[in-house]
Amino acid sequence: MSDTTRSSALGSTGASELFQLLRDGRPRTRAELATMTGLARSTIGLRLDALTELGLVGPFADAVSTGGRPPSRVALIPSARVVLGADFGAGHLNLALTDLMGDELVSRRTEIDIADGPEAGLTAMVATADALLSHYGRSRADLIGVGIGLPGPVQFSTGRPVNPPIMPGWDGFDVPGWVRRHLDVPVLVDNDVNIMALGERSHSFPNTDHFLFVKVATGIGSGIISGGRLQRGAQGIAGDIGHVQIPRGAGIACHCGNVGCLEAVASGPAIARALRASGHDVAGGREVIELVRRGDIDAIQAVRQAGRDLGEVLTACVNVINPSVIAIGGSMAQAGEHLIAGVREIVYTRSMPLATEHLSIVQSRSGDRAAMIGASMLAIHHALSPAAIDELAAAV
Amino acid sequence: MSDTTRSSALGSTGASELFQLLRDGRPRTRAELATMTGLARSTIGLRLDALTELGLVGPFADAVSTGGRPPSRVALIPSARVVLGADFGAGHLNLALTDLMGDELVSRRTEIDIADGPEAGLTAMVATADALLSHYGRSRADLIGVGIGLPGPVQFSTGRPVNPPIMPGWDGFDVPGWVRRHLDVPVLVDNDVNIMALGERSHSFPNTDHFLFVKVATGIGSGIISGGRLQRGAQGIAGDIGHVQIPRGAGIACHCGNVGCLEAVASGPAIARALRASGHDVAGGREVIELVRRGDIDAIQAVRQAGRDLGEVLTACVNVINPSVIAIGGSMAQAGEHLIAGVREIVYTRSMPLATEHLSIVQSRSGDRAAMIGASMLAIHHALSPAAIDELAAAV
């Protein structure tokens, strides 16, 4: 290909737009692509050459030969590059290596303490990333992006945590900048609930455009998908339902500085505190779940009441954003159906009939893996966007 | 142009995609369009020919001659077609004729009674439409779409009202089907609060991507724009804040069948009822506003309390959707700053600091006209979409 021809195919947005059509992984003939885009066959050819040179697209090997020469098809090569999806919790790091479709290739769980600060946590991440890459026979050069979920508020545009309550040392830290000094690819950072929402939807509800994911653990938060897109709001803090006030919270102080917040009444530590007041020996949410599993009536009642409290706030969410699925995850969702039963009791009684007629309230189905996969999806969405593909092409 | 050439320019999505670039009204040279799209100049030429044949695009007359032959520019012709935007209330129909940029050409207000049923109301709309078209020297053939806002819930996908409480005879009525028998263009129908949100944003907050419009009148509702798009939710009823329960509503019955709803406490009729109980002679919201304007302390206090009640629900909305602007409109917003002062008092005290730091809570600026213009924007958005332009092109 002459230099001039190549720059006309790569320098424009043409190749990246063609690539968007192939992102779903389906193989297509050149004729199909010409029909879909209205472009001349010759233009399609030039652009496919450019994408092939990048290694992102290639001939699709048809399984069955029909005798005659079959029309050759091209498709995205999911294994062309790899992606890292990281889920940081207070005490763990779950890290997955995925392909370009977000399918997990290999993953590993590491115990960490988020309070050791960003350099310790991110050093552990980079070391684990190298181990996973090596285990899977790939190198840092194969990496196309890193997605990271953190257990606190994050300014999505810069990837910096904003006053995260349980993450000493992380406030304002330039997470993408630090990571890029080791893994030189785009790094996307979001709060853990948003990546759980992305992962849960991608795994279990791919066709649900109005979806609410709720995490109930040490804190309470939600990730909102409206109109098929994750909604972060003006400051990136949409979905912050833990600090909505509820009637039963009257007079109860919350660590946020306000009183009466949902989180001060219905989180794991809040339920444990209430049970301690009535004489039970429970340190936190984990012991509450153990009590529930042993059939302790007080614990079951306390979890159900927490579900009702959560239901008070979700009733307002249902009227405001009108989702068709609410998935409830986080460690406290492991307390069987009791939490969700409390939620349903209130939401189905109090919300408008039209809003609840087709509303499902379910337990999270993807569990721990949702967050890693969601983080990877975040990175893929960015790494395969038209602008990013243009940049890749320009660097060839 | 030969038939084959034309069908290759029109039969694909090419011309309509080029048109999307010109929808902002800015004139551009063919060279600029070629750079923006990566298409060959010859392809640009063919597609512009197709759009010119449709009358939607034409040469832009530059105001200043620079001596040499200036590069010729093309642009959307806003007056190429006209659009109707209709805002139905309980007792009025506001109808505007706009151009393709949503700018009002002429409008008229007609007194109607929505309870006379759909055929009476829509007959009045068609008659007024003919009068406006004729007044402006245009005909039904120039019309490219009709947008309609109704004062009740509407299933957006079908344009049919769903159990609208104040609209006897309208339930399930095929509004687009009826209108198309008279004005044969796409007809989009939505509830009044959604079109007010679209109109208010387009008029006063064009760059605000996270925007909440609240209407306080006989009922209370809101229209939500998140991520730059109107969010209707799974059943089209997102933003239904009037039936969220608030503490002060305890025991007060709402017409929806539930108790304690915001609307049962803070709407115009609810404020009037509370004032009557303390001996004032007020029939409804209008008389409440008159009392406030005369400086009646009881009325001012009642309106301010309604603002606080509204603030309780908006506090939850702020945490959940994190908007940067909340605009409050509807007839009760005319009670000066008292309503909004009550809202601000609660929202700025109770919402998370990060969410309120850059949050403006303002009175609606576009007033009555917002709804008509919003209805027109709804129709324009549909009529100029890629699929609609393709259909127009195929019919040439």
mmCIF file of C-alpha atoms in Angstrom, chain B residues 44-261:
data_model
loop_
_atom_site.group_PDB
_atom_site.id
_atom_site.type_symbol
_atom_site.label_atom_id
_atom_site.label_comp_id
_atom_site.label_asym_id
_atom_site.label_seq_id
_atom_site.Cartn_x
_atom_site.Cartn_y
_atom_site.Cartn_z
ATOM 1 C CA ILE B 44 -20.069 14.135 -0.885
ATOM 2 C CA GLY B 45 -21.271 15.758 -4.111
ATOM 3 C CA LEU B 46 -23.691 12.916 -4.909
ATOM 4 C CA ARG B 47 -25.138 12.946 -1.400
ATOM 5 C CA LEU B 48 -25.531 16.719 -1.317
ATOM 6 C CA ASP B 49 -27.340 16.474 -4.663
ATOM 7 C CA ALA B 50 -29.766 14.020 -3.056
ATOM 8 C CA LEU B 51 -30.369 16.295 -0.043
ATOM 9 C CA THR B 52 -30.746 19.334 -2.308
ATOM 10 C CA GLU B 53 -33.336 17.460 -4.340
ATOM 11 C CA LEU B 54 -35.253 16.914 -1.073
ATOM 12 C CA GLY B 55 -35.026 20.659 -0.479
ATOM 13 C CA LEU B 56 -33.472 20.212 2.990
ATOM 14 C CA VAL B 57 -30.021 21.511 2.117
ATOM 15 C CA GLY B 58 -28.872 24.315 -0.162
ATOM 16 C CA PRO B 59 -26.101 26.772 -0.912
ATOM 17 C CA PHE B 60 -25.442 29.181 1.939
ATOM 18 C CA ALA B 61 -25.389 32.821 0.853
ATOM 19 C CA ASP B 62 -22.247 34.326 2.380
ATOM 20 C CA ALA B 63 -22.808 37.857 3.620
ATOM 21 C CA VAL B 64 -19.396 39.234 2.718
ATOM 22 C CA SER B 65 -17.570 38.814 -0.583
ATOM 23 C CA THR B 66 -13.825 38.605 -0.067
ATOM 24 C CA GLY B 67 -12.951 39.571 -3.626
ATOM 25 C CA GLY B 68 -11.743 36.211 -4.882
ATOM 26 C CA ARG B 69 -14.224 33.429 -5.516
ATOM 27 C CA PRO B 70 -15.119 32.209 -2.004
ATOM 28 C CA PRO B 71 -15.452 28.473 -1.374
ATOM 29 C CA SER B 72 -19.159 27.733 -1.727
ATOM 30 C CA ARG B 73 -20.777 26.519 1.454
ATOM 31 C CA VAL B 74 -23.886 24.435 2.012
ATOM 32 C CA ALA B 75 -26.238 24.416 4.991
ATOM 33 C CA LEU B 76 -29.512 23.126 6.325
ATOM 34 C CA ILE B 77 -32.410 25.291 5.108
ATOM 35 C CA PRO B 78 -34.403 25.785 8.344
ATOM 36 C CA SER B 79 -37.480 26.963 6.441
ATOM 37 C CA ALA B 80 -37.445 23.977 4.055
ATOM 38 C CA ARG B 81 -40.257 22.370 6.020
ATOM 39 C CA VAL B 82 -42.397 23.361 8.985
ATOM 40 C CA VAL B 83 -43.304 21.549 12.214
ATOM 41 C CA LEU B 84 -46.264 21.756 14.600
ATOM 42 C CA GLY B 85 -45.779 21.725 18.375
ATOM 43 C CA ALA B 86 -48.972 21.309 20.444
ATOM 44 C CA ASP B 87 -49.305 21.722 24.209
ATOM 45 C CA PHE B 88 -52.654 20.539 25.605
ATOM 46 C CA GLY B 89 -53.627 21.518 29.154
ATOM 47 C CA ALA B 90 -56.841 20.922 31.069
ATOM 48 C CA GLY B 91 -58.314 24.131 29.601
ATOM 49 C CA HIS B 92 -55.997 25.257 26.799
ATOM 50 C CA LEU B 93 -54.282 24.324 23.579
ATOM 51 C CA ASN B 94 -51.074 26.188 22.726
ATOM 52 C CA LEU B 95 -50.031 25.477 19.144
ATOM 53 C CA ALA B 96 -46.848 26.678 17.465
ATOM 54 C CA LEU B 97 -45.600 26.469 13.907
ATOM 55 C CA THR B 98 -41.781 26.242 13.959
ATOM 56 C CA ASP B 99 -38.970 25.818 11.456
ATOM 57 C CA LEU B 100 -36.539 22.885 11.374
ATOM 58 C CA MET B 101 -34.350 24.481 14.080
ATOM 59 C CA GLY B 102 -37.354 24.672 16.446
ATOM 60 C CA ASP B 103 -37.651 28.449 16.146
ATOM 61 C CA GLU B 104 -41.242 29.643 16.471
ATOM 62 C CA LEU B 105 -42.767 31.152 13.316
ATOM 63 C CA VAL B 106 -46.268 31.805 14.675
ATOM 64 C CA SER B 107 -48.370 30.435 17.530
ATOM 65 C CA ARG B 108 -51.895 30.634 18.912
ATOM 66 C CA ARG B 109 -53.622 29.896 22.219
ATOM 67 C CA THR B 110 -57.126 28.356 22.123
ATOM 68 C CA GLU B 111 -59.434 27.707 25.079
ATOM 69 C CA ILE B 112 -60.580 24.081 25.101
ATOM 70 C CA ASP B 113 -61.857 21.588 27.661
ATOM 71 C CA ILE B 114 -59.700 18.465 27.622
ATOM 72 C CA ALA B 115 -62.653 16.588 29.172
ATOM 73 C CA ASP B 116 -64.612 17.033 25.909
ATOM 74 C CA GLY B 117 -62.561 14.070 24.655
ATOM 75 C CA PRO B 118 -59.888 13.435 22.032
ATOM 76 C CA GLU B 119 -61.874 14.107 18.860
ATOM 77 C CA ALA B 120 -62.989 17.564 20.050
ATOM 78 C CA GLY B 121 -59.488 18.522 21.218
ATOM 79 C CA LEU B 122 -57.671 17.175 18.159
ATOM 80 C CA THR B 123 -60.249 18.702 15.757
ATOM 81 C CA ALA B 124 -59.518 22.073 17.351
ATOM 82 C CA MET B 125 -55.795 21.373 16.900
ATOM 83 C CA VAL B 126 -56.132 20.522 13.193
ATOM 84 C CA ALA B 127 -58.298 23.604 12.549
ATOM 85 C CA THR B 128 -55.798 25.856 14.342
ATOM 86 C CA ALA B 129 -52.941 24.189 12.441
ATOM 87 C CA ASP B 130 -54.623 25.017 9.120
ATOM 88 C CA ALA B 131 -55.143 28.611 10.269
ATOM 89 C CA LEU B 132 -51.470 28.977 11.301
ATOM 90 C CA LEU B 133 -50.203 27.376 8.074
ATOM 91 C CA SER B 134 -52.383 29.644 5.977
ATOM 92 C CA HIS B 135 -51.435 32.705 8.048
ATOM 93 C CA TYR B 136 -47.773 31.938 7.416
ATOM 94 C CA GLY B 137 -48.292 31.184 3.731
ATOM 95 C CA ARG B 138 -47.508 27.467 4.000
ATOM 96 C CA SER B 139 -49.585 24.365 3.307
ATOM 97 C CA ARG B 140 -50.084 20.915 4.832
ATOM 98 C CA ALA B 141 -47.596 19.610 2.223
ATOM 99 C CA ASP B 142 -44.812 21.658 3.870
ATOM 100 C CA LEU B 143 -45.338 19.918 7.202
ATOM 101 C CA ILE B 144 -42.697 17.354 8.240
ATOM 102 C CA GLY B 145 -43.969 16.353 11.687
ATOM 103 C CA VAL B 146 -46.314 17.018 14.607
ATOM 104 C CA GLY B 147 -45.366 16.870 18.300
ATOM 105 C CA ILE B 148 -48.081 16.781 20.951
ATOM 106 C CA GLY B 149 -47.902 17.084 24.737
ATOM 107 C CA LEU B 150 -50.839 15.831 26.808
ATOM 108 C CA PRO B 151 -51.620 16.468 30.497
ATOM 109 C CA GLY B 152 -51.469 12.812 31.530
ATOM 110 C CA PRO B 153 -49.444 9.596 31.159
ATOM 111 C CA VAL B 154 -48.750 8.564 27.560
ATOM 112 C CA GLN B 155 -47.221 5.360 26.181
ATOM 113 C CA PHE B 156 -44.609 7.065 24.013
ATOM 114 C CA SER B 157 -44.112 4.165 21.595
ATOM 115 C CA THR B 158 -47.788 4.170 20.532
ATOM 116 C CA GLY B 159 -48.809 7.741 21.397
ATOM 117 C CA ARG B 160 -51.789 6.473 23.404
ATOM 118 C CA PRO B 161 -52.760 7.974 26.800
ATOM 119 C CA VAL B 162 -52.700 5.433 29.676
ATOM 120 C CA ASN B 163 -55.391 5.921 32.370
ATOM 121 C CA PRO B 164 -55.092 9.721 32.322
ATOM 122 C CA PRO B 165 -56.974 10.971 35.402
ATOM 123 C CA ILE B 166 -58.257 14.328 34.071
ATOM 124 C CA MET B 167 -58.856 13.281 30.436
ATOM 125 C CA PRO B 168 -62.135 11.331 30.132
ATOM 126 C CA GLY B 169 -62.421 9.562 26.767
ATOM 127 C CA TRP B 170 -58.691 9.733 25.988
ATOM 128 C CA ASP B 171 -57.643 6.447 27.653
ATOM 129 C CA GLY B 172 -56.000 4.246 25.006
ATOM 130 C CA PHE B 173 -57.076 6.582 22.165
ATOM 131 C CA ASP B 174 -54.890 6.294 19.053
ATOM 132 C CA VAL B 175 -53.834 9.965 18.933
ATOM 133 C CA PRO B 176 -51.235 9.585 16.116
ATOM 134 C CA GLY B 177 -53.654 7.477 14.011
ATOM 135 C CA TRP B 178 -56.417 10.088 14.279
ATOM 136 C CA VAL B 179 -54.131 13.033 13.557
ATOM 137 C CA ARG B 180 -52.485 11.301 10.565
ATOM 138 C CA ARG B 181 -55.880 10.968 8.877
ATOM 139 C CA HIS B 182 -55.774 14.791 8.629
ATOM 140 C CA LEU B 183 -52.082 15.698 8.651
ATOM 141 C CA ASP B 184 -50.214 12.827 7.008
ATOM 142 C CA VAL B 185 -46.829 13.143 8.744
ATOM 143 C CA PRO B 186 -45.209 11.405 11.750
ATOM 144 C CA VAL B 187 -47.030 12.323 14.984
ATOM 145 C CA LEU B 188 -45.163 12.034 18.313
ATOM 146 C CA VAL B 189 -47.078 12.196 21.593
ATOM 147 C CA ASP B 190 -45.642 12.525 25.092
ATOM 148 C CA ASN B 191 -46.774 13.809 28.484
ATOM 149 C CA ASP B 192 -46.644 17.550 29.091
ATOM 150 C CA VAL B 193 -43.803 17.463 31.630
ATOM 151 C CA ASN B 194 -41.446 15.690 29.227
ATOM 152 C CA ILE B 195 -42.065 18.236 26.457
ATOM 153 C CA MET B 196 -41.660 21.084 28.973
ATOM 154 C CA ALA B 197 -38.288 19.600 29.965
ATOM 155 C CA LEU B 198 -37.213 19.420 26.307
ATOM 156 C CA GLY B 199 -38.402 22.964 25.603
ATOM 157 C CA GLU B 200 -36.923 24.503 28.761
ATOM 158 C CA ARG B 201 -33.558 22.857 28.122
ATOM 159 C CA SER B 202 -33.481 23.794 24.445
ATOM 160 C CA HIS B 203 -34.422 27.427 25.286
ATOM 161 C CA SER B 204 -32.421 28.133 28.441
ATOM 162 C CA PHE B 205 -29.974 25.307 29.221
ATOM 163 C CA PRO B 206 -28.786 23.916 25.862
ATOM 164 C CA ASN B 207 -25.460 22.697 27.274
ATOM 165 C CA THR B 208 -26.843 21.082 30.432
ATOM 166 C CA ASP B 209 -26.726 17.299 30.047
ATOM 167 C CA HIS B 210 -28.132 16.454 33.493
ATOM 168 C CA PHE B 211 -31.316 18.460 33.877
ATOM 169 C CA LEU B 212 -34.491 18.060 35.895
ATOM 170 C CA PHE B 213 -37.659 19.988 35.044
ATOM 171 C CA VAL B 214 -40.346 19.995 37.741
ATOM 172 C CA LYS B 215 -43.944 21.063 37.133
ATOM 173 C CA VAL B 216 -46.028 22.079 40.136
ATOM 174 C CA ALA B 217 -49.662 22.807 39.248
ATOM 175 C CA THR B 218 -52.832 20.734 39.748
ATOM 176 C CA GLY B 219 -50.480 17.760 39.737
ATOM 177 C CA ILE B 220 -46.745 17.412 40.328
ATOM 178 C CA GLY B 221 -44.391 15.711 37.876
ATOM 179 C CA SER B 222 -40.933 15.952 36.392
ATOM 180 C CA GLY B 223 -39.062 15.423 33.140
ATOM 181 C CA ILE B 224 -35.530 14.017 33.387
ATOM 182 C CA ILE B 225 -32.685 14.627 30.972
ATOM 183 C CA SER B 226 -29.671 12.437 31.828
ATOM 184 C CA GLY B 227 -26.590 12.134 29.661
ATOM 185 C CA GLY B 228 -28.139 14.680 27.269
ATOM 186 C CA ARG B 229 -31.215 12.551 26.591
ATOM 187 C CA LEU B 230 -34.782 12.614 27.823
ATOM 188 C CA GLN B 231 -35.199 9.496 29.975
ATOM 189 C CA ARG B 232 -38.640 7.916 29.819
ATOM 190 C CA GLY B 233 -37.870 4.698 31.680
ATOM 191 C CA ALA B 234 -39.122 1.192 30.927
ATOM 192 C CA GLN B 235 -42.853 2.071 30.829
ATOM 193 C CA GLY B 236 -42.435 5.713 29.832
ATOM 194 C CA ILE B 237 -43.299 6.989 33.297
ATOM 195 C CA ALA B 238 -39.898 8.056 34.609
ATOM 196 C CA GLY B 239 -40.042 11.327 36.561
ATOM 197 C CA ASP B 240 -43.313 10.544 38.321
ATOM 198 C CA ILE B 241 -42.361 12.292 41.567
ATOM 199 C CA GLY B 242 -45.923 13.340 42.530
ATOM 200 C CA HIS B 243 -46.638 9.960 44.056
ATOM 201 C CA VAL B 244 -43.508 9.535 46.127
ATOM 202 C CA GLN B 245 -44.482 9.448 49.809
ATOM 203 C CA ILE B 246 -43.292 12.111 52.205
ATOM 204 C CA PRO B 247 -43.396 12.192 56.015
ATOM 205 C CA ARG B 248 -45.837 15.155 56.228
ATOM 206 C CA GLY B 249 -48.272 13.258 53.986
ATOM 207 C CA ALA B 250 -48.898 10.580 56.633
ATOM 208 C CA GLY B 251 -52.601 9.719 56.603
ATOM 209 C CA ILE B 252 -53.541 12.087 53.756
ATOM 210 C CA ALA B 253 -55.350 10.265 50.939
ATOM 211 C CA CYS B 254 -54.235 10.847 47.351
ATOM 212 C CA HIS B 255 -56.465 10.499 44.268
ATOM 213 C CA CYS B 256 -54.072 7.772 43.039
ATOM 214 C CA GLY B 257 -55.418 5.438 45.733
ATOM 215 C CA ASN B 258 -52.370 5.601 47.987
ATOM 216 C CA VAL B 259 -51.748 7.794 51.038
ATOM 217 C CA GLY B 260 -49.072 10.333 51.835
ATOM 218 C CA CYS B 261 -48.108 11.241 48.250
#
